[in-house]
């Protein structure tokens, strides 16, 4: 197998073949470029929310949207797509007709299942809000319930988008599925202004924007499906072997992904007891964390799964190991500098994005959100590693490893949160449980204990899935690979020197001058990091540079 020319060599090892990882890198570049537009628009939307609405209204919408968004994560970025891709890829390898039948049967299943969930969710919206935001007062709970009922239809559209995304990705088309979230951000940006002018309370417009966005996201997938003769049709069958295998793989995957989402709901439920603001601060911090995750990690995970699945299907263990080790290297090459940058520049970043209206997001809000970002950022690397390690299990048609790891993460998250947030008020838990929680408290971080617990849970998740995958399938990343990754740490250290030296020049204010200085410092740190990759001859240098150049050159014609 040919070796990429600039790929270099790891210590005491043969040349690293990057054919598989270059394929992943090219696809990830398309996903990253499409996702870039979505994430930038998402930050614009969040900035407008922070400036336009009070912390209490933002808290209500964030909890309301968390519920349908939970199902979106289950089907759109998690269980359904991940379980569907290997099955559809296998069907596609057999024949186009087989793949077409598998796609349409899965589409039908997703439609009816999501409709049932939607109807039940709208009926029981009140009890769901009481469970997920027990610390809200009655007025705030009523507003959250109203917003939740409007948001729930969003999951029907996104369940169908998930099936379309899996099929299109398996056929080598990544742009339309990746660009779909742009519609959510655009409609909610418009909804922010519509809310201020036409709605009372104004936050209701955000819920209607979410419902409309789901329909637009679905419509965007139909043209590329028709071009590939995969036009959706209803096919009522549960006896199809592909559907039975999908359901068999889907159950543990749903349980695992549910554990992750229960983490999110649990942390927001705990934060609801700390008054107006903390739910929003934690949300905005996680949105900043999701920027590098969405741009790099999710793109690599999305594009690597079909490659890994094909290599497992044909029994190419050497190619599988090389592609996987290269993908891990890319994840580390992108998450390590992002972690350092978010930690070192957290206050200027938060102030620049969210503090344009001091009446709704003042200095205390900036400080609280920045500290949340600090604790969340420490979990960026393990989250990235989990995404790619779970993929290699799924490529082996194993969804249980990820599910078990997510349950471990859930247990660690809940226990750590209850340990680090300080004593909960009475009435939250049964008296015996409240007394036990008070005795187990080891530190009082307040709502920041939630962010710290999430990072500890991510570390536990990563440790479990890496160990379990090694036991079941052997080592896909070898000692020579880990030694090579040390170069990435060294390059990140060089970047930190530059950022720390320039940080005093960037104030924590929302202004054009701050934006220019911050962008200049980020650019200088990025150049220092790339220079470090080149200086230490890291194989990832050529791949990162190529991915960045490809994203910069991407045009709409690439769709």
XYZ file of C-alpha atoms in Angstrom:
559
model
C 0.000 0.000 0.000
C 1.318 3.416 -0.883
C 2.441 5.772 1.816
C 1.530 9.413 1.748
C 4.617 11.431 1.047
C 4.481 13.939 3.834
C 3.133 11.524 6.371
C 6.478 10.901 8.065
C 7.330 8.014 10.359
C 6.621 7.245 13.937
C 9.630 6.346 16.057
C 11.097 2.901 15.348
C 8.256 2.061 13.023
C 7.543 1.560 9.391
C 6.088 4.344 7.307
C 2.501 5.043 8.240
C 0.103 4.323 5.411
C -2.511 7.038 5.286
C -4.655 5.854 2.390
C -7.584 5.060 4.671
C -7.178 8.107 6.854
C -6.790 10.394 3.822
C -10.178 9.154 2.653
C -11.564 9.945 6.102
C -9.795 13.314 6.073
C -11.246 14.285 2.685
C -14.778 13.395 3.754
C -14.277 15.070 7.123
C -13.152 18.224 5.316
C -16.499 18.382 3.522
C -18.387 17.768 6.759
C -16.244 20.316 8.615
C -16.776 23.014 5.976
C -20.535 22.482 6.039
C -20.555 22.316 9.816
C -18.506 25.506 10.031
C -21.393 27.493 8.586
C -23.796 25.872 11.033
C -21.592 26.440 14.087
C -20.854 30.063 13.235
C -24.556 30.736 12.725
C -25.217 28.867 15.966
C -22.924 31.246 17.827
C -24.711 34.200 16.229
C -28.027 32.748 17.384
C -26.746 32.197 20.936
C -25.313 35.717 21.058
C -28.682 37.128 20.016
C -30.464 35.012 22.617
C -28.149 36.262 25.366
C -28.713 39.873 24.285
C -32.445 39.712 23.536
C -33.961 37.568 26.273
C -33.672 37.534 30.036
C -31.796 34.651 31.712
C -35.107 33.282 33.002
C -36.649 33.087 29.518
C -33.488 31.540 28.095
C -33.519 28.983 30.903
C -37.103 28.022 29.995
C -36.392 27.577 26.283
C -33.148 25.677 26.857
C -34.884 23.086 29.053
C -37.863 22.877 26.660
C -35.648 22.321 23.631
C -33.503 19.827 25.550
C -36.289 17.213 25.421
C -36.856 17.016 21.624
C -33.158 17.677 21.143
C -32.520 14.546 23.222
C -34.341 12.518 20.582
C -32.515 14.385 17.839
C -29.214 13.325 19.376
C -30.478 9.781 19.709
C -31.452 9.502 16.032
C -29.649 12.318 14.258
C -26.151 12.042 15.667
C -26.377 8.770 17.504
C -28.208 5.491 17.595
C -30.268 5.302 14.409
C -27.597 6.665 12.082
C -24.776 4.660 13.649
C -26.759 1.411 13.597
C -28.105 2.050 10.096
C -24.814 2.844 8.321
C -23.173 -0.619 8.595
C -26.424 -2.359 7.595
C -27.073 -0.046 4.653
C -23.413 -0.276 3.561
C -23.659 -4.078 3.523
C -26.905 -3.928 1.540
C -25.350 -1.450 -0.899
C -22.424 -3.816 -1.441
C -24.865 -6.568 -2.429
C -27.088 -4.585 -4.805
C -28.751 -1.208 -5.303
C -32.193 -2.818 -5.029
C -31.320 -4.346 -1.660
C -30.058 -0.994 -0.386
C -33.181 0.754 -1.673
C -35.469 -1.699 0.141
C -33.455 -1.362 3.367
C -33.574 2.434 3.185
C -37.327 2.634 2.613
C -38.164 0.123 5.328
C -35.998 2.044 7.818
C -37.549 5.354 6.724
C -41.039 3.981 7.442
C -40.005 2.641 10.836
C -38.460 5.988 11.792
C -41.593 7.894 10.725
C -44.051 5.894 12.804
C -41.799 5.623 15.858
C -41.086 9.370 15.934
C -44.781 10.238 15.465
C -45.678 8.089 18.465
C -42.986 9.735 20.595
C -44.135 13.193 19.474
C -47.790 12.623 20.403
C -46.927 11.145 23.801
C -44.478 13.971 24.480
C -47.051 16.675 23.760
C -49.639 14.963 25.985
C -47.288 14.522 28.952
C -45.292 17.748 28.529
C -46.231 19.033 31.999
C -44.941 16.054 33.995
C -41.831 15.905 31.814
C -40.974 19.521 32.680
C -41.600 18.916 36.382
C -39.135 16.035 36.218
C -36.445 17.789 34.168
C -36.588 21.236 35.840
C -37.802 20.634 39.425
C -36.147 23.815 40.672
C -38.220 26.153 38.469
C -41.064 28.113 40.079
C -44.647 27.433 38.817
C -44.641 30.344 36.352
C -41.346 29.290 34.819
C -42.505 25.658 34.617
C -45.706 26.713 32.825
C -43.727 28.674 30.233
C -41.339 25.761 29.739
C -44.269 23.353 29.231
C -45.818 25.613 26.583
C -42.520 25.858 24.718
C -41.988 22.094 24.910
C -45.325 21.316 23.217
C -44.407 23.589 20.311
C -40.923 22.059 19.960
C -41.887 18.385 20.022
C -42.768 17.957 16.291
C -39.120 18.765 15.546
C -38.181 15.164 16.341
C -40.321 13.702 13.529
C -38.442 15.612 10.845
C -35.078 14.874 12.428
C -35.749 11.126 12.674
C -36.254 11.062 8.912
C -33.209 13.283 8.355
C -31.171 10.733 10.350
C -32.095 7.915 7.958
C -31.369 10.118 4.955
C -28.032 11.140 6.458
C -26.956 7.542 7.002
C -27.855 6.568 3.434
C -26.214 9.601 1.835
C -23.038 9.252 3.896
C -22.781 5.577 2.957
C -23.035 6.569 -0.716
C -20.253 9.126 -0.299
C -22.389 12.271 -0.031
C -21.706 14.253 3.140
C -22.491 17.896 2.429
C -26.305 18.044 2.515
C -26.643 16.116 5.799
C -23.897 18.247 7.372
C -25.433 21.527 6.200
C -28.919 20.637 7.517
C -28.405 22.273 10.963
C -27.906 25.614 9.193
C -31.671 25.742 8.737
C -32.202 25.467 12.496
C -29.828 28.326 13.175
C -31.222 30.564 10.413
C -34.825 30.085 11.497
C -33.969 30.734 15.131
C -31.980 33.847 14.267
C -35.070 35.103 12.443
C -37.218 33.950 15.373
C -35.182 36.091 17.782
C -36.221 39.255 15.953
C -39.761 37.998 15.368
C -40.070 37.314 19.082
C -39.145 40.864 20.039
C -41.627 42.324 17.541
C -44.599 39.936 17.336
C -44.684 37.410 20.222
C -45.524 37.575 23.910
C -43.578 36.321 25.681
C -40.940 36.777 22.967
C -39.173 33.463 23.687
C -42.173 31.586 22.181
C -40.882 32.506 18.719
C -37.774 30.372 19.332
C -39.926 27.271 19.783
C -41.813 27.911 16.531
C -38.485 28.457 14.796
C -37.302 25.023 15.913
C -40.443 23.314 14.592
C -40.113 25.039 11.203
C -36.401 24.222 10.997
C -37.088 20.483 11.182
C -39.274 20.634 8.074
C -36.655 22.625 6.145
C -33.886 20.212 7.146
C -35.897 17.283 5.857
C -36.744 18.943 2.529
C -33.052 19.649 1.923
C -32.244 15.906 1.872
C -34.833 14.861 -0.708
C -33.071 16.054 -3.884
C -29.782 14.132 -3.371
C -31.804 11.051 -2.384
C -33.806 11.216 -5.620
C -30.628 11.717 -7.637
C -29.370 8.400 -6.237
C -32.694 6.631 -6.833
C -33.445 6.529 -3.111
C -36.671 8.523 -3.092
C -38.472 7.786 0.204
C -41.515 5.529 0.083
C -43.477 3.852 2.857
C -42.665 0.158 3.113
C -44.453 -1.553 6.002
C -42.341 -4.491 7.125
C -40.722 -5.586 10.343
C -39.786 -9.019 9.025
C -37.122 -7.791 6.653
C -33.794 -9.267 7.896
C -32.142 -5.844 7.614
C -34.818 -4.240 9.828
C -34.580 -7.017 12.396
C -30.807 -6.614 12.504
C -31.234 -2.831 12.766
C -33.578 -3.212 15.741
C -31.182 -5.685 17.358
C -28.308 -3.196 17.029
C -30.479 -0.200 17.827
C -31.642 -1.203 21.299
C -28.264 -1.165 23.096
C -27.226 1.879 21.086
C -30.369 3.760 22.149
C -29.759 2.796 25.769
C -26.191 4.045 25.544
C -27.104 7.302 23.824
C -29.994 7.741 26.265
C -27.515 7.539 29.124
C -25.575 10.441 27.619
C -28.734 12.497 27.186
C -29.898 11.650 30.700
C -26.573 13.142 31.770
C -27.563 16.393 30.084
C -31.050 16.420 31.577
C -29.750 15.539 35.024
C -27.212 18.351 35.025
C -29.824 20.890 33.896
C -32.279 19.601 36.495
C -29.650 20.140 39.194
C -28.739 23.579 37.799
C -32.418 24.612 37.930
C -32.088 24.970 41.732
C -29.525 27.783 41.475
C -31.887 30.540 40.311
C -32.033 32.365 36.975
C -28.911 32.092 34.869
C -26.928 28.903 35.627
C -28.888 26.770 33.129
C -28.088 29.350 30.455
C -24.431 29.657 31.479
C -23.931 25.907 31.277
C -25.758 25.801 27.945
C -23.693 28.584 26.367
C -20.496 26.943 27.638
C -21.450 23.601 26.113
C -22.280 25.361 22.849
C -18.724 26.702 22.738
C -17.428 23.210 23.476
C -19.556 21.829 20.649
C -17.909 24.165 18.148
C -14.672 22.124 17.881
C -16.629 18.912 18.418
C -18.937 19.735 15.546
C -16.257 21.080 13.234
C -13.695 18.344 13.759
C -14.649 15.380 15.934
C -18.184 14.735 14.672
C -16.994 15.250 11.104
C -14.212 12.712 11.564
C -16.573 10.301 13.314
C -19.205 10.630 10.587
C -16.763 10.125 7.738
C -14.710 7.395 9.426
C -17.577 5.007 10.154
C -18.228 3.981 6.504
C -14.458 3.536 5.947
C -13.998 1.404 9.069
C -17.149 -0.591 8.275
C -15.895 -1.427 4.778
C -12.495 -2.537 6.110
C -14.109 -4.782 8.713
C -16.443 -6.201 6.052
C -13.547 -7.218 3.773
C -11.329 -8.426 6.638
C -8.552 -5.850 6.079
C -7.175 -5.709 9.637
C -3.996 -3.866 8.626
C -5.928 -1.194 6.763
C -8.401 -0.932 9.640
C -5.634 -0.346 12.195
C -3.883 2.243 10.029
C -7.071 4.150 9.235
C -8.207 4.066 12.858
C -4.839 5.124 14.318
C -4.685 7.943 11.790
C -8.203 9.054 12.707
C -7.301 9.057 16.416
C -4.244 11.135 15.548
C -6.401 13.650 13.702
C -8.832 13.856 16.627
C -5.977 14.548 19.044
C -4.343 16.971 16.611
C -7.540 19.030 16.581
C -8.864 18.666 20.143
C -5.636 19.282 22.070
C -5.085 22.853 20.774
C -8.812 23.606 21.014
C -8.817 22.559 24.669
C -5.825 24.760 25.441
C -7.315 27.717 23.581
C -10.708 27.515 25.305
C -9.095 27.212 28.750
C -6.640 30.089 28.294
C -8.983 32.496 26.474
C -12.284 31.574 28.087
C -13.247 34.980 29.527
C -12.510 37.077 26.390
C -14.339 34.510 24.242
C -17.444 34.472 26.459
C -17.517 38.259 26.801
C -17.125 38.819 23.064
C -19.895 36.402 22.121
C -22.528 36.976 24.806
C -21.966 40.249 26.698
C -23.176 42.789 24.116
C -26.158 43.693 26.332
C -24.946 44.112 29.957
C -28.574 44.271 31.154
C -29.149 40.608 30.244
C -25.561 39.291 30.367
C -23.351 41.301 32.696
C -19.905 40.717 34.292
C -21.247 38.098 36.724
C -22.760 36.199 33.815
C -19.474 36.354 31.897
C -17.573 35.018 34.898
C -20.048 32.192 35.563
C -20.161 31.115 31.932
C -16.352 31.295 31.583
C -15.819 29.060 34.612
C -18.356 26.599 33.195
C -16.379 26.592 29.960
C -13.151 25.899 31.865
C -14.493 22.725 33.451
C -16.285 21.538 30.316
C -13.227 22.094 28.097
C -11.162 19.611 30.082
C -13.458 16.887 28.746
C -13.008 17.751 25.065
C -10.237 15.225 24.367
C -11.930 12.219 26.034
C -15.229 13.045 24.301
C -13.420 13.086 20.967
C -11.703 9.777 21.646
C -14.967 8.123 22.662
C -16.631 9.118 19.391
C -14.012 7.420 17.227
C -13.480 4.419 19.530
C -17.200 3.663 19.573
C -17.107 3.751 15.759
C -14.669 0.855 15.556
C -17.005 -1.207 17.751
C -19.970 -0.315 15.557
C -17.954 -1.259 12.474
C -17.810 -4.736 14.045
C -21.627 -4.533 14.411
C -21.214 -4.101 18.174
C -23.352 -1.353 19.707
C -23.222 -2.757 23.245
C -19.744 -1.484 24.093
C -20.796 2.127 23.540
C -24.026 1.541 25.442
C -22.233 0.062 28.453
C -19.699 2.902 28.449
C -22.478 5.473 28.376
C -24.140 3.862 31.391
C -20.824 4.014 33.251
C -20.600 7.686 32.261
C -24.129 8.342 33.537
C -23.441 6.800 36.940
C -20.164 8.706 37.330
C -21.797 11.963 36.220
C -24.709 11.774 38.645
C -22.556 10.723 41.614
C -19.901 13.360 40.873
C -22.508 16.087 40.432
C -24.186 15.277 43.741
C -20.750 15.216 45.374
C -19.411 18.515 44.039
C -22.430 20.885 43.891
C -22.756 21.308 47.637
C -25.833 20.418 49.745
C -29.092 20.285 47.775
C -32.125 22.021 49.319
C -34.694 19.874 51.084
C -37.545 18.463 49.029
C -35.458 17.679 45.962
C -34.862 14.096 47.030
C -36.480 11.887 49.696
C -35.359 12.846 53.181
C -33.051 9.847 53.556
C -31.453 10.560 50.157
C -31.031 14.259 50.973
C -29.287 13.396 54.236
C -27.030 10.924 52.418
C -26.191 13.493 49.745
C -25.286 16.080 52.373
C -22.928 13.602 54.015
C -21.261 12.717 50.703
C -20.547 16.310 49.641
C -16.779 16.811 49.400
C -16.723 20.260 47.766
C -19.193 23.073 47.128
C -18.644 24.229 43.542
C -22.300 25.227 43.221
C -23.667 24.821 39.691
C -20.064 24.581 38.417
C -19.923 21.137 39.999
C -22.219 20.049 37.173
C -19.605 20.970 34.552
C -16.834 19.291 36.523
C -18.940 16.135 36.862
C -19.516 16.048 33.096
C -15.769 16.061 32.456
C -15.153 13.300 34.999
C -17.911 11.271 33.334
C -16.275 11.785 29.925
C -12.989 10.459 31.301
C -14.743 7.380 32.719
C -16.552 6.846 29.408
C -13.306 6.999 27.428
C -11.450 4.689 29.798
C -14.180 2.065 29.617
C -14.711 2.059 25.849
C -10.964 1.975 25.071
C -10.336 -0.889 27.500
C -13.387 -2.865 26.388
C -12.624 -2.465 22.688
C -9.060 -3.640 23.222
C -10.267 -6.736 25.078
C -12.821 -7.667 22.427
C -11.016 -6.765 19.197
C -7.385 -6.289 20.136
C -5.310 -3.115 19.922
C -6.106 -0.894 16.962
C -3.688 1.780 18.223
C -0.209 0.473 19.013
C 2.701 1.768 21.087
C 4.372 3.362 18.070
C 1.182 5.344 17.444
C 0.981 6.572 21.045
C 4.628 7.661 20.887
C 3.817 9.605 17.757
C 0.956 11.394 19.502
C 3.455 12.871 21.998
C 4.474 15.253 19.199
C 0.954 16.686 19.244
C 1.288 17.487 22.946
C 4.602 19.224 22.299
C 3.102 21.314 19.495
C 0.198 22.263 21.776
C 2.692 23.384 24.433
C 4.361 25.672 21.891
C 0.978 27.171 21.049
C 0.251 27.767 24.749
C 3.437 29.810 25.133
C 2.287 32.176 22.379
C -1.285 32.444 23.718
C -0.228 33.070 27.330
C 2.184 35.782 26.171
C -0.546 37.583 24.200
C -3.524 37.029 26.529
C -2.985 40.221 28.619
C -3.531 42.270 25.451
C -7.087 40.954 24.998
C -9.668 42.482 27.412
C -12.789 40.624 28.530
C -15.213 43.020 26.839
C -17.628 42.934 23.938
C -16.189 45.287 21.342
C -14.800 45.355 17.828
C -11.305 46.019 19.196
C -11.544 42.906 21.392
C -12.691 40.862 18.400
C -9.723 41.967 16.298
C -7.204 41.325 19.062
C -8.713 37.950 19.904
C -8.738 36.844 16.265
C -5.122 37.968 15.887
C -4.071 36.011 18.982
C -5.976 32.905 17.861
C -4.320 33.182 14.469
C -0.876 33.523 16.042
C -1.545 30.535 18.287
C -2.763 28.497 15.310
C 0.359 29.300 13.313
C 2.522 28.390 16.297
C 0.709 25.065 16.565
C 1.091 24.261 12.867
C 4.724 25.277 13.135
C 5.101 22.892 16.060
C 3.572 20.036 14.066
C 6.019 20.737 11.250
C 8.981 21.202 13.613
C 8.323 17.926 15.428
C 7.561 16.133 12.142
C 4.126 15.017 13.236
C 2.411 12.916 10.536
C -0.819 14.802 11.234
C 0.701 18.060 9.926
C 0.069 17.213 6.267
C -3.422 15.903 6.985
C -4.470 18.894 9.126
C -3.082 21.346 6.590
C -4.824 19.532 3.726
C -8.125 19.427 5.614
C -7.953 23.158 6.377
C -7.051 24.045 2.784
C -9.808 21.806 1.439
C -12.377 23.426 3.724
C -11.191 26.877 2.620
C -11.529 25.978 -1.072
C -14.900 24.252 -0.739
C -17.588 25.647 -3.063
C -21.326 24.979 -3.242
C -20.687 22.986 -6.429
C -19.127 20.327 -4.194
C -22.620 19.296 -3.196
